């Protein structure tokens, strides 16, 4: 790196790393300043007692266009969730299979009493319509809440409550399904066209792969951006820096503080990890809270999806609890285990608590209207740019697209 880089990037999350990669490809010098002790932002993986713990339950959807464009899937050694889900309601586990992506499963799917024939037919129609729609077409359609959209599609209230509510609440962190119907249709399309996966070495392998394409010493860790005045960046401790361009690639609230915008609303989540000697469900599928009672919205046995997530002979269970909870981790974990005992009996009593993560700014809140302009401007003022999922939409795809858009804007302006 040159001693006076052309571009300063604040934040080494997916957006900042994607921006940096495009700048590196264009041979433009840059320096990334990351406040924490590692890269990845909200997409990080910790090693703990031989387990791989993602900082919050996350998956990569292989159909994301920007991920296909940017990432080397083979090198990530991706491991797939089984297409479908379990949902706990009526006192038992109920299995919903995706017959389009499960060979020989049509007979079982049609006979399943998880959903009535009318709801199954509506899934077929919705799937066909969205597969035939482009991503651009989806984000140009009128917005309404996901709940209103599902009702308009004709799905029964029972099926919405038992499947769509917990499934998409786990994605949007929105248990009331108030999020934009554009995001729902986009994610549904991605799920219909690809797989939900995790890298064998955890979600943190994604930012690590992006960073591997950057020049050595291009990321400076434990460097907190204190303020941004005009085109001058001041770090905690008083160090000031200037460059031809400064890109703010932090989460929404931090970006708003630096560029002087109103702080956007965010969705929060808590993730609890447990070790078990045996998995509570027999397949690598997402497990949903279909009756709505208790704190757990969804969980997954990560070691069934990717055995490398746990030591041999152990299972790793990731549990998601939506919203901001006033309880301590110990108290909330007690309620989680009580709920799991109701589902699985004495087996859940043996689950050993490993670690938990409270994520207050897990993703931007995107109610109807938030995506009326699917892509918000990345130029803030001359020489200052911003990117992140709050600039496009709340997904890995959106974060990486915004990083590319910011890089393209910087390159265009520097070439003038």
mmCIF file of N, CA and C in Angstrom, residues 71-196:
data_model
loop_
_atom_site.group_PDB
_atom_site.id
_atom_site.type_symbol
_atom_site.label_atom_id
_atom_site.label_comp_id
_atom_site.label_asym_id
_atom_site.label_seq_id
_atom_site.Cartn_x
_atom_site.Cartn_y
_atom_site.Cartn_z
ATOM 1 N N UNK A 71 -17.821 -14.446 -5.346
ATOM 2 C CA UNK A 71 -17.233 -15.478 -4.491
ATOM 3 C C UNK A 71 -16.852 -16.736 -5.270
ATOM 4 N N UNK A 72 -15.867 -17.437 -4.756
ATOM 5 C CA UNK A 72 -15.469 -18.744 -5.285
ATOM 6 C C UNK A 72 -16.148 -19.803 -4.420
ATOM 7 N N UNK A 73 -17.282 -20.306 -4.885
ATOM 8 C CA UNK A 73 -18.065 -21.251 -4.097
ATOM 9 C C UNK A 73 -17.282 -22.537 -3.812
ATOM 10 N N UNK A 74 -16.552 -23.017 -4.790
ATOM 11 C CA UNK A 74 -15.808 -24.262 -4.597
ATOM 12 C C UNK A 74 -14.801 -24.119 -3.456
ATOM 13 N N UNK A 75 -14.085 -23.001 -3.448
ATOM 14 C CA UNK A 75 -13.066 -22.790 -2.411
ATOM 15 C C UNK A 75 -13.688 -22.659 -1.029
ATOM 16 N N UNK A 76 -14.945 -22.191 -0.950
ATOM 17 C CA UNK A 76 -15.617 -22.045 0.338
ATOM 18 C C UNK A 76 -16.076 -23.397 0.903
ATOM 19 N N UNK A 77 -16.076 -24.427 0.084
ATOM 20 C CA UNK A 77 -16.493 -25.762 0.540
ATOM 21 C C UNK A 77 -17.872 -25.685 1.197
ATOM 22 N N UNK A 78 -18.862 -25.298 0.394
ATOM 23 C CA UNK A 78 -20.199 -25.025 0.903
ATOM 24 C C UNK A 78 -20.943 -26.302 1.287
ATOM 25 N N UNK A 79 -21.677 -26.236 2.391
ATOM 26 C CA UNK A 79 -22.491 -27.351 2.879
ATOM 27 C C UNK A 79 -23.961 -26.917 2.932
ATOM 28 N N UNK A 80 -24.840 -27.768 2.401
ATOM 29 C CA UNK A 80 -26.230 -27.391 2.172
ATOM 30 C C UNK A 80 -27.172 -27.798 3.307
ATOM 31 N N UNK A 81 -28.117 -26.915 3.576
ATOM 32 C CA UNK A 81 -29.290 -27.294 4.361
ATOM 33 C C UNK A 81 -30.188 -28.144 3.467
ATOM 34 N N UNK A 82 -30.875 -29.106 4.046
ATOM 35 C CA UNK A 82 -31.869 -29.850 3.290
ATOM 36 C C UNK A 82 -33.026 -28.912 2.959
ATOM 37 N N UNK A 83 -33.525 -28.939 1.729
ATOM 38 C CA UNK A 83 -34.612 -28.026 1.347
ATOM 39 C C UNK A 83 -35.925 -28.408 2.020
ATOM 40 N N UNK A 84 -36.417 -27.518 2.834
ATOM 41 C CA UNK A 84 -37.631 -27.768 3.595
ATOM 42 C C UNK A 84 -37.461 -27.258 5.011
ATOM 43 N N UNK A 85 -38.336 -27.653 5.897
ATOM 44 C CA UNK A 85 -38.246 -27.206 7.296
ATOM 45 C C UNK A 85 -39.105 -28.103 8.176
ATOM 46 N N UNK A 86 -38.730 -28.170 9.448
ATOM 47 C CA UNK A 86 -39.589 -28.714 10.486
ATOM 48 C C UNK A 86 -40.307 -27.546 11.161
ATOM 49 N N UNK A 87 -41.531 -27.763 11.560
ATOM 50 C CA UNK A 87 -42.263 -26.752 12.328
ATOM 51 C C UNK A 87 -42.959 -27.454 13.491
ATOM 52 N N UNK A 88 -42.731 -26.920 14.703
ATOM 53 C CA UNK A 88 -43.355 -27.518 15.884
ATOM 54 C C UNK A 88 -44.697 -26.843 16.143
ATOM 55 N N UNK A 89 -45.757 -27.619 16.047
ATOM 56 C CA UNK A 89 -47.094 -27.159 16.423
ATOM 57 C C UNK A 89 -47.962 -28.382 16.683
ATOM 58 N N UNK A 90 -49.061 -28.182 17.370
ATOM 59 C CA UNK A 90 -49.971 -29.273 17.744
ATOM 60 C C UNK A 90 -49.248 -30.356 18.533
ATOM 61 N N UNK A 91 -48.221 -29.948 19.294
ATOM 62 C CA UNK A 91 -47.525 -30.874 20.167
ATOM 63 C C UNK A 91 -46.548 -31.810 19.492
ATOM 64 N N UNK A 92 -46.191 -31.559 18.217
ATOM 65 C CA UNK A 92 -45.262 -32.458 17.535
ATOM 66 C C UNK A 92 -44.521 -31.721 16.427
ATOM 67 N N UNK A 93 -43.460 -32.367 15.935
ATOM 68 C CA UNK A 93 -42.711 -31.841 14.803
ATOM 69 C C UNK A 93 -43.418 -32.205 13.502
ATOM 70 N N UNK A 94 -43.538 -31.224 12.632
ATOM 71 C CA UNK A 94 -44.188 -31.428 11.342
ATOM 72 C C UNK A 94 -43.183 -31.064 10.247
ATOM 73 N N UNK A 95 -43.096 -31.885 9.232
ATOM 74 C CA UNK A 95 -42.062 -31.739 8.210
ATOM 75 C C UNK A 95 -42.651 -31.224 6.907
ATOM 76 N N UNK A 96 -42.044 -30.157 6.387
ATOM 77 C CA UNK A 96 -42.428 -29.610 5.086
ATOM 78 C C UNK A 96 -41.248 -29.798 4.139
ATOM 79 N N UNK A 97 -41.475 -30.511 3.058
ATOM 80 C CA UNK A 97 -40.411 -30.830 2.101
ATOM 81 C C UNK A 97 -40.566 -29.953 0.864
ATOM 82 N N UNK A 98 -39.425 -29.546 0.300
ATOM 83 C CA UNK A 98 -39.430 -28.862 -0.983
ATOM 84 C C UNK A 98 -39.259 -29.926 -2.060
ATOM 85 N N UNK A 99 -40.337 -30.354 -2.709
ATOM 86 C CA UNK A 99 -40.237 -31.482 -3.651
ATOM 87 C C UNK A 99 -39.492 -31.135 -4.932
ATOM 88 N N UNK A 100 -39.403 -29.838 -5.254
ATOM 89 C CA UNK A 100 -38.689 -29.442 -6.469
ATOM 90 C C UNK A 100 -37.189 -29.708 -6.351
ATOM 91 N N UNK A 101 -36.670 -29.664 -5.123
ATOM 92 C CA UNK A 101 -35.224 -29.834 -4.936
ATOM 93 C C UNK A 101 -34.885 -31.056 -4.078
ATOM 94 N N UNK A 102 -35.874 -31.934 -3.877
ATOM 95 C CA UNK A 102 -35.652 -33.173 -3.135
ATOM 96 C C UNK A 102 -36.077 -34.338 -4.022
ATOM 97 N N UNK A 103 -35.127 -35.028 -4.635
ATOM 98 C CA UNK A 103 -35.479 -36.116 -5.561
ATOM 99 C C UNK A 103 -36.391 -37.158 -4.906
ATOM 100 N N UNK A 104 -37.465 -37.507 -5.629
ATOM 101 C CA UNK A 104 -38.373 -38.549 -5.173
ATOM 102 C C UNK A 104 -39.269 -38.167 -4.020
ATOM 103 N N UNK A 105 -39.403 -36.858 -3.755
ATOM 104 C CA UNK A 105 -40.150 -36.428 -2.563
ATOM 105 C C UNK A 105 -41.568 -35.963 -2.860
ATOM 106 N N UNK A 106 -41.994 -36.019 -4.112
ATOM 107 C CA UNK A 106 -43.315 -35.482 -4.439
ATOM 108 C C UNK A 106 -44.441 -36.206 -3.703
ATOM 109 N N UNK A 107 -44.363 -37.514 -3.645
ATOM 110 C CA UNK A 107 -45.430 -38.269 -2.990
ATOM 111 C C UNK A 107 -45.518 -37.896 -1.516
ATOM 112 N N UNK A 108 -44.363 -37.848 -0.837
ATOM 113 C CA UNK A 108 -44.360 -37.488 0.584
ATOM 114 C C UNK A 108 -44.852 -36.066 0.792
ATOM 115 N N UNK A 109 -44.436 -35.144 -0.097
ATOM 116 C CA UNK A 109 -44.839 -33.740 0.034
ATOM 117 C C UNK A 109 -46.338 -33.571 -0.135
ATOM 118 N N UNK A 110 -46.907 -34.272 -1.092
ATOM 119 C CA UNK A 110 -48.335 -34.129 -1.352
ATOM 120 C C UNK A 110 -49.181 -34.766 -0.252
ATOM 121 N N UNK A 111 -48.662 -35.825 0.371
ATOM 122 C CA UNK A 111 -49.417 -36.510 1.424
ATOM 123 C C UNK A 111 -49.272 -35.829 2.778
ATOM 124 N N UNK A 112 -48.262 -34.958 2.925
ATOM 125 C CA UNK A 112 -48.023 -34.307 4.208
ATOM 126 C C UNK A 112 -49.225 -33.444 4.606
ATOM 127 N N UNK A 113 -49.573 -33.511 5.896
ATOM 128 C CA UNK A 113 -50.682 -32.679 6.381
ATOM 129 C C UNK A 113 -50.192 -31.348 6.940
ATOM 130 N N UNK A 114 -48.918 -31.017 6.688
ATOM 131 C CA UNK A 114 -48.374 -29.730 7.143
ATOM 132 C C UNK A 114 -49.207 -28.590 6.571
ATOM 133 N N UNK A 115 -49.523 -28.676 5.276
ATOM 134 C CA UNK A 115 -50.316 -27.639 4.616
ATOM 135 C C UNK A 115 -51.406 -28.301 3.795
ATOM 136 N N UNK A 116 -52.529 -27.603 3.632
ATOM 137 C CA UNK A 116 -53.605 -28.118 2.807
ATOM 138 C C UNK A 116 -53.254 -28.041 1.337
ATOM 139 N N UNK A 117 -54.056 -28.704 0.510
ATOM 140 C CA UNK A 117 -53.780 -28.742 -0.926
ATOM 141 C C UNK A 117 -53.787 -27.336 -1.526
ATOM 142 N N UNK A 118 -54.695 -26.470 -1.064
ATOM 143 C CA UNK A 118 -54.779 -25.119 -1.624
ATOM 144 C C UNK A 118 -53.511 -24.329 -1.350
ATOM 145 N N UNK A 119 -52.967 -24.458 -0.127
ATOM 146 C CA UNK A 119 -51.723 -23.756 0.188
ATOM 147 C C UNK A 119 -50.558 -24.298 -0.630
ATOM 148 N N UNK A 120 -50.520 -25.610 -0.835
ATOM 149 C CA UNK A 120 -49.460 -26.205 -1.653
ATOM 150 C C UNK A 120 -49.556 -25.715 -3.096
ATOM 151 N N UNK A 121 -50.772 -25.602 -3.614
ATOM 152 C CA UNK A 121 -50.966 -25.108 -4.976
ATOM 153 C C UNK A 121 -50.530 -23.657 -5.086
ATOM 154 N N UNK A 122 -50.796 -22.866 -4.061
ATOM 155 C CA UNK A 122 -50.399 -21.452 -4.092
ATOM 156 C C UNK A 122 -48.876 -21.307 -4.018
ATOM 157 N N UNK A 123 -48.211 -22.202 -3.287
ATOM 158 C CA UNK A 123 -46.744 -22.179 -3.283
ATOM 159 C C UNK A 123 -46.224 -22.441 -4.692
ATOM 160 N N UNK A 124 -46.810 -23.407 -5.386
ATOM 161 C CA UNK A 124 -46.411 -23.709 -6.762
ATOM 162 C C UNK A 124 -46.580 -22.488 -7.654
ATOM 163 N N UNK A 125 -47.708 -21.821 -7.548
ATOM 164 C CA UNK A 125 -47.967 -20.648 -8.388
ATOM 165 C C UNK A 125 -47.012 -19.508 -8.065
ATOM 166 N N UNK A 126 -46.793 -19.264 -6.759
ATOM 167 C CA UNK A 126 -45.890 -18.192 -6.362
ATOM 168 C C UNK A 126 -44.471 -18.496 -6.812
ATOM 169 N N UNK A 127 -44.047 -19.731 -6.635
ATOM 170 C CA UNK A 127 -42.709 -20.132 -7.046
ATOM 171 C C UNK A 127 -42.510 -19.921 -8.543
ATOM 172 N N UNK A 128 -43.494 -20.339 -9.328
ATOM 173 C CA UNK A 128 -43.397 -20.202 -10.785
ATOM 174 C C UNK A 128 -43.351 -18.734 -11.202
ATOM 175 N N UNK A 129 -44.185 -17.924 -10.561
ATOM 176 C CA UNK A 129 -44.222 -16.497 -10.917
ATOM 177 C C UNK A 129 -42.910 -15.803 -10.586
ATOM 178 N N UNK A 130 -42.340 -16.116 -9.418
ATOM 179 C CA UNK A 130 -41.113 -15.432 -9.007
ATOM 180 C C UNK A 130 -39.897 -15.933 -9.778
ATOM 181 N N UNK A 131 -39.880 -17.198 -10.129
ATOM 182 C CA UNK A 131 -38.780 -17.701 -10.954
ATOM 183 C C UNK A 131 -38.790 -17.056 -12.334
ATOM 184 N N UNK A 132 -39.981 -16.692 -12.792
ATOM 185 C CA UNK A 132 -40.102 -16.053 -14.106
ATOM 186 C C UNK A 132 -39.846 -14.549 -14.043
ATOM 187 N N UNK A 133 -39.705 -14.002 -12.830
ATOM 188 C CA UNK A 133 -39.475 -12.561 -12.654
ATOM 189 C C UNK A 133 -37.983 -12.298 -12.446
ATOM 190 N N UNK A 134 -37.505 -11.201 -12.972
ATOM 191 C CA UNK A 134 -36.127 -10.809 -12.703
ATOM 192 C C UNK A 134 -36.049 -10.116 -11.349
ATOM 193 N N UNK A 135 -34.844 -10.030 -10.809
ATOM 194 C CA UNK A 135 -34.657 -9.320 -9.540
ATOM 195 C C UNK A 135 -35.084 -7.867 -9.687
ATOM 196 N N UNK A 136 -34.734 -7.249 -10.807
ATOM 197 C CA UNK A 136 -35.130 -5.851 -11.034
ATOM 198 C C UNK A 136 -36.645 -5.706 -11.054
ATOM 199 N N UNK A 137 -37.340 -6.629 -11.679
ATOM 200 C CA UNK A 137 -38.803 -6.566 -11.728
ATOM 201 C C UNK A 137 -39.394 -6.672 -10.325
ATOM 202 N N UNK A 138 -38.843 -7.551 -9.506
ATOM 203 C CA UNK A 138 -39.347 -7.713 -8.142
ATOM 204 C C UNK A 138 -39.205 -6.417 -7.356
ATOM 205 N N UNK A 139 -38.073 -5.735 -7.481
ATOM 206 C CA UNK A 139 -37.848 -4.516 -6.707
ATOM 207 C C UNK A 139 -38.513 -3.286 -7.316
ATOM 208 N N UNK A 140 -39.214 -3.466 -8.425
ATOM 209 C CA UNK A 140 -39.986 -2.366 -9.003
ATOM 210 C C UNK A 140 -41.484 -2.514 -8.725
ATOM 211 N N UNK A 141 -41.889 -3.629 -8.136
ATOM 212 C CA UNK A 141 -43.304 -3.848 -7.858
ATOM 213 C C UNK A 141 -43.759 -3.009 -6.672
ATOM 214 N N UNK A 142 -45.045 -2.687 -6.592
ATOM 215 C CA UNK A 142 -45.548 -1.928 -5.441
ATOM 216 C C UNK A 142 -45.240 -2.665 -4.141
ATOM 217 N N UNK A 143 -44.913 -1.885 -3.117
ATOM 218 C CA UNK A 143 -44.579 -2.472 -1.817
ATOM 219 C C UNK A 143 -45.797 -2.557 -0.911
ATOM 220 N N UNK A 144 -45.823 -3.598 -0.114
ATOM 221 C CA UNK A 144 -46.760 -3.743 0.992
ATOM 222 C C UNK A 144 -46.067 -4.637 2.010
ATOM 223 N N UNK A 145 -46.693 -4.884 3.135
ATOM 224 C CA UNK A 145 -46.051 -5.754 4.117
ATOM 225 C C UNK A 145 -46.067 -7.193 3.604
ATOM 226 N N UNK A 146 -45.126 -7.986 4.082
ATOM 227 C CA UNK A 146 -45.093 -9.396 3.711
ATOM 228 C C UNK A 146 -46.377 -10.094 4.151
ATOM 229 N N UNK A 147 -46.862 -9.756 5.333
ATOM 230 C CA UNK A 147 -48.107 -10.373 5.827
ATOM 231 C C UNK A 147 -49.268 -10.072 4.898
ATOM 232 N N UNK A 148 -49.397 -8.815 4.466
ATOM 233 C CA UNK A 148 -50.478 -8.454 3.547
ATOM 234 C C UNK A 148 -50.299 -9.138 2.196
ATOM 235 N N UNK A 149 -49.059 -9.260 1.744
ATOM 236 C CA UNK A 149 -48.804 -9.922 0.470
ATOM 237 C C UNK A 149 -49.210 -11.389 0.529
ATOM 238 N N UNK A 150 -48.862 -12.070 1.611
ATOM 239 C CA UNK A 150 -49.207 -13.488 1.743
ATOM 240 C C UNK A 150 -50.724 -13.674 1.768
ATOM 241 N N UNK A 151 -51.422 -12.775 2.447
ATOM 242 C CA UNK A 151 -52.887 -12.849 2.470
ATOM 243 C C UNK A 151 -53.446 -12.623 1.070
ATOM 244 N N UNK A 152 -52.853 -11.665 0.328
ATOM 245 C CA UNK A 152 -53.317 -11.382 -1.024
ATOM 246 C C UNK A 152 -53.042 -12.559 -1.968
ATOM 247 N N UNK A 153 -51.966 -13.289 -1.722
ATOM 248 C CA UNK A 153 -51.691 -14.475 -2.531
ATOM 249 C C UNK A 153 -52.699 -15.584 -2.253
ATOM 250 N N UNK A 154 -53.433 -15.484 -1.148
ATOM 251 C CA UNK A 154 -54.466 -16.461 -0.832
ATOM 252 C C UNK A 154 -54.082 -17.524 0.167
ATOM 253 N N UNK A 155 -52.898 -17.422 0.767
ATOM 254 C CA UNK A 155 -52.485 -18.427 1.743
ATOM 255 C C UNK A 155 -53.380 -18.362 2.983
ATOM 256 N N UNK A 156 -53.622 -19.508 3.573
ATOM 257 C CA UNK A 156 -54.462 -19.569 4.764
ATOM 258 C C UNK A 156 -53.743 -18.952 5.954
ATOM 259 N N UNK A 157 -54.500 -18.418 6.894
ATOM 260 C CA UNK A 157 -53.902 -17.841 8.099
ATOM 261 C C UNK A 157 -53.110 -18.896 8.868
ATOM 262 N N UNK A 158 -53.608 -20.120 8.878
ATOM 263 C CA UNK A 158 -52.934 -21.194 9.594
ATOM 264 C C UNK A 158 -51.552 -21.461 9.005
ATOM 265 N N UNK A 159 -51.460 -21.535 7.688
ATOM 266 C CA UNK A 159 -50.177 -21.818 7.051
ATOM 267 C C UNK A 159 -49.215 -20.643 7.207
ATOM 268 N N UNK A 160 -49.743 -19.436 7.120
ATOM 269 C CA UNK A 160 -48.902 -18.258 7.348
ATOM 270 C C UNK A 160 -48.313 -18.305 8.756
ATOM 271 N N UNK A 161 -49.147 -18.640 9.736
ATOM 272 C CA UNK A 161 -48.695 -18.653 11.129
ATOM 273 C C UNK A 161 -47.691 -19.775 11.389
ATOM 274 N N UNK A 162 -47.937 -20.933 10.819
ATOM 275 C CA UNK A 162 -47.115 -22.104 11.131
ATOM 276 C C UNK A 162 -45.819 -22.174 10.331
ATOM 277 N N UNK A 163 -45.823 -21.587 9.131
ATOM 278 C CA UNK A 163 -44.621 -21.674 8.297
ATOM 279 C C UNK A 163 -44.024 -20.318 7.950
ATOM 280 N N UNK A 164 -44.763 -19.500 7.205
ATOM 281 C CA UNK A 164 -44.179 -18.242 6.728
ATOM 282 C C UNK A 164 -43.733 -17.335 7.866
ATOM 283 N N UNK A 165 -44.563 -17.244 8.927
ATOM 284 C CA UNK A 165 -44.197 -16.338 10.024
ATOM 285 C C UNK A 165 -42.855 -16.697 10.655
ATOM 286 N N UNK A 166 -42.669 -17.928 11.166
ATOM 287 C CA UNK A 166 -41.378 -18.213 11.783
ATOM 288 C C UNK A 166 -40.227 -18.313 10.786
ATOM 289 N N UNK A 167 -40.500 -18.794 9.575
ATOM 290 C CA UNK A 167 -39.416 -18.957 8.595
ATOM 291 C C UNK A 167 -38.845 -17.606 8.185
ATOM 292 N N UNK A 168 -39.715 -16.682 7.795
ATOM 293 C CA UNK A 168 -39.210 -15.384 7.337
ATOM 294 C C UNK A 168 -38.901 -14.448 8.494
ATOM 295 N N UNK A 169 -39.472 -14.722 9.679
ATOM 296 C CA UNK A 169 -39.025 -13.972 10.858
ATOM 297 C C UNK A 169 -37.567 -14.286 11.145
ATOM 298 N N UNK A 170 -37.147 -15.519 10.880
ATOM 299 C CA UNK A 170 -35.753 -15.875 11.060
ATOM 300 C C UNK A 170 -34.834 -15.194 10.073
ATOM 301 N N UNK A 171 -35.363 -14.772 8.929
ATOM 302 C CA UNK A 171 -34.572 -14.086 7.904
ATOM 303 C C UNK A 171 -34.616 -12.575 8.099
ATOM 304 N N UNK A 172 -35.824 -12.034 8.315
ATOM 305 C CA UNK A 172 -36.000 -10.583 8.444
ATOM 306 C C UNK A 172 -35.936 -10.108 9.893
ATOM 307 N N UNK A 173 -35.905 -11.046 10.846
ATOM 308 C CA UNK A 173 -35.935 -10.730 12.281
ATOM 309 C C UNK A 173 -37.178 -9.918 12.630
ATOM 310 N N UNK A 174 -38.276 -10.280 12.003
ATOM 311 C CA UNK A 174 -39.524 -9.539 12.101
ATOM 312 C C UNK A 174 -40.657 -10.540 12.304
ATOM 313 N N UNK A 175 -41.020 -10.764 13.569
ATOM 314 C CA UNK A 175 -42.018 -11.764 13.889
ATOM 315 C C UNK A 175 -43.427 -11.415 13.466
ATOM 316 N N UNK A 176 -43.662 -10.162 13.081
ATOM 317 C CA UNK A 176 -44.999 -9.741 12.656
ATOM 318 C C UNK A 176 -45.129 -9.648 11.140
ATOM 319 N N UNK A 177 -44.058 -9.973 10.426
ATOM 320 C CA UNK A 177 -44.047 -9.951 8.961
ATOM 321 C C UNK A 177 -44.477 -8.594 8.395
ATOM 322 N N UNK A 178 -43.980 -7.535 9.021
ATOM 323 C CA UNK A 178 -44.245 -6.187 8.520
ATOM 324 C C UNK A 178 -43.255 -5.762 7.438
ATOM 325 N N UNK A 179 -42.218 -6.552 7.229
ATOM 326 C CA UNK A 179 -41.163 -6.197 6.288
ATOM 327 C C UNK A 179 -41.686 -6.149 4.856
ATOM 328 N N UNK A 180 -40.944 -5.465 4.008
ATOM 329 C CA UNK A 180 -41.347 -5.227 2.632
ATOM 330 C C UNK A 180 -41.601 -6.513 1.852
ATOM 331 N N UNK A 181 -42.690 -6.514 1.099
ATOM 332 C CA UNK A 181 -43.004 -7.660 0.246
ATOM 333 C C UNK A 181 -41.956 -7.832 -0.845
ATOM 334 N N UNK A 182 -41.259 -6.754 -1.209
ATOM 335 C CA UNK A 182 -40.198 -6.884 -2.208
ATOM 336 C C UNK A 182 -39.083 -7.784 -1.683
ATOM 337 N N UNK A 183 -38.718 -7.604 -0.409
ATOM 338 C CA UNK A 183 -37.687 -8.459 0.174
ATOM 339 C C UNK A 183 -38.170 -9.903 0.268
ATOM 340 N N UNK A 184 -39.430 -10.089 0.641
ATOM 341 C CA UNK A 184 -39.975 -11.446 0.708
ATOM 342 C C UNK A 184 -39.876 -12.123 -0.657
ATOM 343 N N UNK A 185 -40.323 -11.436 -1.699
ATOM 344 C CA UNK A 185 -40.314 -12.050 -3.023
ATOM 345 C C UNK A 185 -38.891 -12.305 -3.506
ATOM 346 N N UNK A 186 -37.979 -11.404 -3.204
ATOM 347 C CA UNK A 186 -36.584 -11.599 -3.586
ATOM 348 C C UNK A 186 -36.011 -12.840 -2.906
ATOM 349 N N UNK A 187 -36.189 -12.955 -1.599
ATOM 350 C CA UNK A 187 -35.645 -14.094 -0.865
ATOM 351 C C UNK A 187 -36.323 -15.394 -1.302
ATOM 352 N N UNK A 188 -37.624 -15.362 -1.504
ATOM 353 C CA UNK A 188 -38.336 -16.563 -1.963
ATOM 354 C C UNK A 188 -37.777 -17.007 -3.308
ATOM 355 N N UNK A 189 -37.528 -16.080 -4.200
ATOM 356 C CA UNK A 189 -36.943 -16.408 -5.509
ATOM 357 C C UNK A 189 -35.562 -17.039 -5.339
ATOM 358 N N UNK A 190 -34.736 -16.463 -4.457
ATOM 359 C CA UNK A 190 -33.400 -16.996 -4.239
ATOM 360 C C UNK A 190 -33.463 -18.422 -3.682
ATOM 361 N N UNK A 191 -34.400 -18.666 -2.772
ATOM 362 C CA UNK A 191 -34.563 -19.999 -2.196
ATOM 363 C C UNK A 191 -35.052 -21.003 -3.241
ATOM 364 N N UNK A 192 -35.870 -20.531 -4.177
ATOM 365 C CA UNK A 192 -36.391 -21.421 -5.218
ATOM 366 C C UNK A 192 -35.330 -21.758 -6.256
ATOM 367 N N UNK A 193 -34.354 -20.887 -6.421
ATOM 368 C CA UNK A 193 -33.371 -21.057 -7.493
ATOM 369 C C UNK A 193 -32.017 -21.589 -7.019
ATOM 370 N N UNK A 194 -31.808 -21.702 -5.726
ATOM 371 C CA UNK A 194 -30.516 -22.162 -5.228
ATOM 372 C C UNK A 194 -30.645 -22.830 -3.881
ATOM 373 N N UNK A 195 -29.522 -22.957 -3.218
ATOM 374 C CA UNK A 195 -29.475 -23.629 -1.922
ATOM 375 C C UNK A 195 -29.158 -22.651 -0.803
ATOM 376 N N UNK A 196 -29.569 -22.989 0.407
ATOM 377 C CA UNK A 196 -29.134 -22.296 1.622
ATOM 378 C C UNK A 196 -27.937 -23.065 2.155
#
